[in-house]
Amino acid sequence: MKKKNSELDFLTSLEEGKEVTQQGISNKISVSIGFVNALVKKFVKKGTIKVQQAPYKRFVYYLTPKGFSEKSKLVLDYLTDSLSLFRSMREEFNEIFSKNINSKFIIFGISEISEIAILSANELNAEIVAIVDPKISKKLYFNIPVFKKMP
């Protein structure tokens, strides 16, 4: 999934058709310059992008119609993978909460994963009594008390 995400990020970064360097793309999507170069070669060969030289070692990259189609496919794959991961995590949390129905829970860290846990807990009437996250200054998160360290 990581490679697909990098390809999607790469194509998204080119969508504006602005003049950029491979270093700039590399920084923007957090991959190596070598990987950006490999993506450029791959997508030029596939006809997904076109490259036009601009002044001072810069290039303008354009998505072709095939490129827009490829990007749409990658977006669909990303959404499908994300929903699959969401369902899988929700099932795991449902199983944990179902097996420990009379327990109280503390979540460590505020993230998308903790949001899934909270949704699952609410669905099964499981009690989350606190969230511990040393990096967050919120007092409440989905009406659950947040602490910087264990209460």
PDB file of C-alpha atoms in Angstrom:
ATOM      1  CA  MET A   1       0.000   0.000   0.000  1.00  0.00           C
ATOM      2  CA  LYS A   2       2.953   2.332   0.712  1.00  0.00           C
ATOM      3  CA  LYS A   3       4.168   2.175  -2.909  1.00  0.00           C
ATOM      4  CA  LYS A   4       0.665   2.915  -4.226  1.00  0.00           C
ATOM      5  CA  ASN A   5       0.395   5.873  -1.834  1.00  0.00           C
ATOM      6  CA  SER A   6       3.745   7.235  -3.042  1.00  0.00           C
ATOM      7  CA  GLU A   7       2.594   6.950  -6.645  1.00  0.00           C
ATOM      8  CA  LEU A   8      -0.666   8.707  -5.794  1.00  0.00           C
ATOM      9  CA  ASP A   9       1.197  11.456  -3.909  1.00  0.00           C
ATOM     10  CA  PHE A  10       3.565  11.832  -6.875  1.00  0.00           C
ATOM     11  CA  LEU A  11       0.759  12.187  -9.434  1.00  0.00           C
ATOM     12  CA  THR A  12      -1.131  14.559  -7.134  1.00  0.00           C
ATOM     13  CA  SER A  13       1.966  16.751  -6.780  1.00  0.00           C
ATOM     14  CA  LEU A  14       2.147  17.068 -10.584  1.00  0.00           C
ATOM     15  CA  GLU A  15      -1.499  17.908 -11.099  1.00  0.00           C
ATOM     16  CA  GLU A  16      -0.944  21.670 -10.998  1.00  0.00           C
ATOM     17  CA  GLY A  17       1.462  21.553 -13.958  1.00  0.00           C
ATOM     18  CA  LYS A  18       3.960  23.897 -12.276  1.00  0.00           C
ATOM     19  CA  GLU A  19       7.671  23.915 -12.909  1.00  0.00           C
ATOM     20  CA  VAL A  20       9.409  21.872 -10.207  1.00  0.00           C
ATOM     21  CA  THR A  21      12.617  20.021  -9.465  1.00  0.00           C
ATOM     22  CA  GLN A  22      12.814  16.377  -8.518  1.00  0.00           C
ATOM     23  CA  GLN A  23      14.234  17.595  -5.193  1.00  0.00           C
ATOM     24  CA  GLY A  24      11.094  19.682  -4.670  1.00  0.00           C
ATOM     25  CA  ILE A  25       8.841  16.725  -5.439  1.00  0.00           C
ATOM     26  CA  SER A  26      10.979  14.523  -3.187  1.00  0.00           C
ATOM     27  CA  ASN A  27      10.567  16.929  -0.267  1.00  0.00           C
ATOM     28  CA  LYS A  28       6.853  17.407  -0.878  1.00  0.00           C
ATOM     29  CA  ILE A  29       5.975  13.690  -0.885  1.00  0.00           C
ATOM     30  CA  SER A  30       8.722  12.522   1.534  1.00  0.00           C
ATOM     31  CA  VAL A  31      10.554  10.044  -0.689  1.00  0.00           C
ATOM     32  CA  SER A  32      14.107   9.931  -2.031  1.00  0.00           C
ATOM     33  CA  ILE A  33      15.149  11.773  -5.178  1.00  0.00           C
ATOM     34  CA  GLY A  34      16.094   8.418  -6.694  1.00  0.00           C
ATOM     35  CA  PHE A  35      12.558   7.168  -6.136  1.00  0.00           C
ATOM     36  CA  VAL A  36      11.115  10.321  -7.732  1.00  0.00           C
ATOM     37  CA  ASN A  37      13.423   9.792 -10.719  1.00  0.00           C
ATOM     38  CA  ALA A  38      12.245   6.170 -11.010  1.00  0.00           C
ATOM     39  CA  LEU A  39       8.605   7.312 -10.875  1.00  0.00           C
ATOM     40  CA  VAL A  40       9.225   9.934 -13.571  1.00  0.00           C
ATOM     41  CA  LYS A  41      10.794   7.312 -15.854  1.00  0.00           C
ATOM     42  CA  LYS A  42       8.041   4.787 -15.132  1.00  0.00           C
ATOM     43  CA  PHE A  43       5.180   7.201 -15.762  1.00  0.00           C
ATOM     44  CA  VAL A  44       6.762   8.771 -18.861  1.00  0.00           C
ATOM     45  CA  LYS A  45       7.213   5.273 -20.316  1.00  0.00           C
ATOM     46  CA  LYS A  46       3.570   4.421 -19.529  1.00  0.00           C
ATOM     47  CA  GLY A  47       2.361   7.686 -21.061  1.00  0.00           C
ATOM     48  CA  THR A  48       0.925   8.830 -17.738  1.00  0.00           C
ATOM     49  CA  ILE A  49       2.925  12.065 -17.651  1.00  0.00           C
ATOM     50  CA  LYS A  50       4.705  14.327 -20.117  1.00  0.00           C
ATOM     51  CA  VAL A  51       7.842  16.258 -19.277  1.00  0.00           C
ATOM     52  CA  GLN A  52       8.780  19.653 -20.693  1.00  0.00           C
ATOM     53  CA  GLN A  53      12.109  21.307 -19.920  1.00  0.00           C
ATOM     54  CA  ALA A  54      12.085  24.688 -18.205  1.00  0.00           C
ATOM     55  CA  PRO A  55      15.029  26.957 -17.304  1.00  0.00           C
ATOM     56  CA  TYR A  56      17.756  25.959 -14.828  1.00  0.00           C
ATOM     57  CA  LYS A  57      17.423  22.186 -14.433  1.00  0.00           C
ATOM     58  CA  ARG A  58      13.708  22.454 -13.915  1.00  0.00           C
ATOM     59  CA  PHE A  59      10.923  20.629 -15.624  1.00  0.00           C
ATOM     60  CA  VAL A  60       7.207  21.004 -15.999  1.00  0.00           C
ATOM     61  CA  TYR A  61       5.390  17.711 -15.563  1.00  0.00           C
ATOM     62  CA  TYR A  62       1.926  17.284 -17.004  1.00  0.00           C
ATOM     63  CA  LEU A  63      -0.585  14.558 -16.333  1.00  0.00           C
ATOM     64  CA  THR A  64      -1.912  13.161 -19.583  1.00  0.00           C
ATOM     65  CA  PRO A  65      -5.530  11.962 -19.881  1.00  0.00           C
ATOM     66  CA  LYS A  66      -4.115   8.510 -19.141  1.00  0.00           C
ATOM     67  CA  GLY A  67      -2.434  10.062 -16.079  1.00  0.00           C
ATOM     68  CA  PHE A  68      -5.710  11.432 -14.749  1.00  0.00           C
ATOM     69  CA  SER A  69      -7.251   8.002 -15.267  1.00  0.00           C
ATOM     70  CA  GLU A  70      -4.346   6.307 -13.458  1.00  0.00           C
ATOM     71  CA  LYS A  71      -4.613   8.799 -10.592  1.00  0.00           C
ATOM     72  CA  SER A  72      -8.355   8.109 -10.290  1.00  0.00           C
ATOM     73  CA  LYS A  73      -7.631   4.373 -10.116  1.00  0.00           C
ATOM     74  CA  LEU A  74      -5.028   4.940  -7.400  1.00  0.00           C
ATOM     75  CA  VAL A  75      -7.498   7.082  -5.418  1.00  0.00           C
ATOM     76  CA  LEU A  76     -10.097   4.309  -5.682  1.00  0.00           C
ATOM     77  CA  ASP A  77      -7.537   1.707  -4.543  1.00  0.00           C
ATOM     78  CA  TYR A  78      -6.519   3.932  -1.622  1.00  0.00           C
ATOM     79  CA  LEU A  79     -10.127   4.416  -0.505  1.00  0.00           C
ATOM     80  CA  THR A  80     -10.857   0.695  -0.867  1.00  0.00           C
ATOM     81  CA  ASP A  81      -7.776  -0.226   1.184  1.00  0.00           C
ATOM     82  CA  SER A  82      -8.622   2.400   3.818  1.00  0.00           C
ATOM     83  CA  LEU A  83     -12.204   1.176   4.205  1.00  0.00           C
ATOM     84  CA  SER A  84     -10.998  -2.411   4.417  1.00  0.00           C
ATOM     85  CA  LEU A  85      -8.543  -1.440   7.161  1.00  0.00           C
ATOM     86  CA  PHE A  86     -11.294   0.492   8.972  1.00  0.00           C
ATOM     87  CA  ARG A  87     -13.635  -2.530   8.893  1.00  0.00           C
ATOM     88  CA  SER A  88     -10.902  -4.896  10.040  1.00  0.00           C
ATOM     89  CA  MET A  89      -9.925  -2.674  12.974  1.00  0.00           C
ATOM     90  CA  ARG A  90     -13.536  -2.136  13.949  1.00  0.00           C
ATOM     91  CA  GLU A  91     -14.098  -5.916  14.018  1.00  0.00           C
ATOM     92  CA  GLU A  92     -11.025  -6.350  16.228  1.00  0.00           C
ATOM     93  CA  PHE A  93     -12.188  -3.653  18.648  1.00  0.00           C
ATOM     94  CA  ASN A  94     -15.702  -5.134  18.672  1.00  0.00           C
ATOM     95  CA  GLU A  95     -14.212  -8.495  19.622  1.00  0.00           C
ATOM     96  CA  ILE A  96     -12.118  -6.973  22.429  1.00  0.00           C
ATOM     97  CA  PHE A  97     -15.035  -4.971  23.836  1.00  0.00           C
ATOM     98  CA  SER A  98     -17.439  -7.930  23.542  1.00  0.00           C
ATOM     99  CA  LYS A  99     -15.096 -10.273  25.416  1.00  0.00           C
ATOM    100  CA  ASN A 100     -14.535  -7.714  28.196  1.00  0.00           C
ATOM    101  CA  ILE A 101     -18.048  -6.324  28.529  1.00  0.00           C
ATOM    102  CA  ASN A 102     -17.799  -5.378  32.224  1.00  0.00           C
ATOM    103  CA  SER A 103     -14.347  -3.807  31.934  1.00  0.00           C
ATOM    104  CA  LYS A 104     -13.361  -0.170  31.768  1.00  0.00           C
ATOM    105  CA  PHE A 105     -10.891   0.921  29.116  1.00  0.00           C
ATOM    106  CA  ILE A 106      -8.175   3.545  28.754  1.00  0.00           C
ATOM    107  CA  ILE A 107      -6.920   4.432  25.293  1.00  0.00           C
ATOM    108  CA  PHE A 108      -3.346   5.568  24.753  1.00  0.00           C
ATOM    109  CA  GLY A 109      -2.987   8.215  22.058  1.00  0.00           C
ATOM    110  CA  ILE A 110      -5.403  10.271  20.005  1.00  0.00           C
ATOM    111  CA  SER A 111      -5.426   9.132  16.398  1.00  0.00           C
ATOM    112  CA  GLU A 112      -7.638   7.715  13.696  1.00  0.00           C
ATOM    113  CA  ILE A 113      -7.253   4.329  15.382  1.00  0.00           C
ATOM    114  CA  SER A 114      -8.505   5.677  18.702  1.00  0.00           C
ATOM    115  CA  GLU A 115     -11.504   7.156  16.868  1.00  0.00           C
ATOM    116  CA  ILE A 116     -12.337   3.698  15.515  1.00  0.00           C
ATOM    117  CA  ALA A 117     -12.023   2.270  19.032  1.00  0.00           C
ATOM    118  CA  ILE A 118     -14.388   4.949  20.376  1.00  0.00           C
ATOM    119  CA  LEU A 119     -16.942   4.255  17.631  1.00  0.00           C
ATOM    120  CA  SER A 120     -16.782   0.554  18.395  1.00  0.00           C
ATOM    121  CA  ALA A 121     -17.043   1.128  22.151  1.00  0.00           C
ATOM    122  CA  ASN A 122     -20.093   3.348  21.690  1.00  0.00           C
ATOM    123  CA  GLU A 123     -21.724   0.730  19.487  1.00  0.00           C
ATOM    124  CA  LEU A 124     -21.241  -1.967  22.153  1.00  0.00           C
ATOM    125  CA  ASN A 125     -21.792   0.260  25.214  1.00  0.00           C
ATOM    126  CA  ALA A 126     -18.223  -0.392  26.373  1.00  0.00           C
ATOM    127  CA  GLU A 127     -16.881   2.203  28.785  1.00  0.00           C
ATOM    128  CA  ILE A 128     -13.783   4.171  27.837  1.00  0.00           C
ATOM    129  CA  VAL A 129     -12.932   6.107  30.987  1.00  0.00           C
ATOM    130  CA  ALA A 130      -9.913   8.062  29.732  1.00  0.00           C
ATOM    131  CA  ILE A 131      -7.490   8.754  26.946  1.00  0.00           C
ATOM    132  CA  VAL A 132      -3.805   9.256  27.723  1.00  0.00           C
ATOM    133  CA  ASP A 133      -1.814  11.330  25.262  1.00  0.00           C
ATOM    134  CA  PRO A 134       1.214  13.326  26.438  1.00  0.00           C
ATOM    135  CA  LYS A 135       1.241  15.407  23.227  1.00  0.00           C
ATOM    136  CA  ILE A 136      -2.354  16.666  23.326  1.00  0.00           C
ATOM    137  CA  SER A 137      -3.588  19.590  25.407  1.00  0.00           C
ATOM    138  CA  LYS A 138      -7.319  18.888  24.970  1.00  0.00           C
ATOM    139  CA  LYS A 139      -9.350  18.193  28.097  1.00  0.00           C
ATOM    140  CA  LEU A 140     -12.005  16.130  26.309  1.00  0.00           C
ATOM    141  CA  TYR A 141     -12.055  14.062  23.147  1.00  0.00           C
ATOM    142  CA  PHE A 142     -15.479  12.777  22.084  1.00  0.00           C
ATOM    143  CA  ASN A 143     -16.588  13.576  25.668  1.00  0.00           C
ATOM    144  CA  ILE A 144     -13.862  11.345  27.112  1.00  0.00           C
ATOM    145  CA  PRO A 145     -11.376  12.938  29.554  1.00  0.00           C
ATOM    146  CA  VAL A 146      -7.849  13.328  28.149  1.00  0.00           C
ATOM    147  CA  PHE A 147      -4.759  13.175  30.390  1.00  0.00           C
ATOM    148  CA  LYS A 148      -1.091  13.758  29.670  1.00  0.00           C
ATOM    149  CA  LYS A 149      -0.170  10.781  31.878  1.00  0.00           C
ATOM    150  CA  MET A 150      -2.024   7.898  33.496  1.00  0.00           C
ATOM    151  CA  PRO A 151      -4.646   9.145  35.967  1.00  0.00           C
TER     152      PRO A 151
END
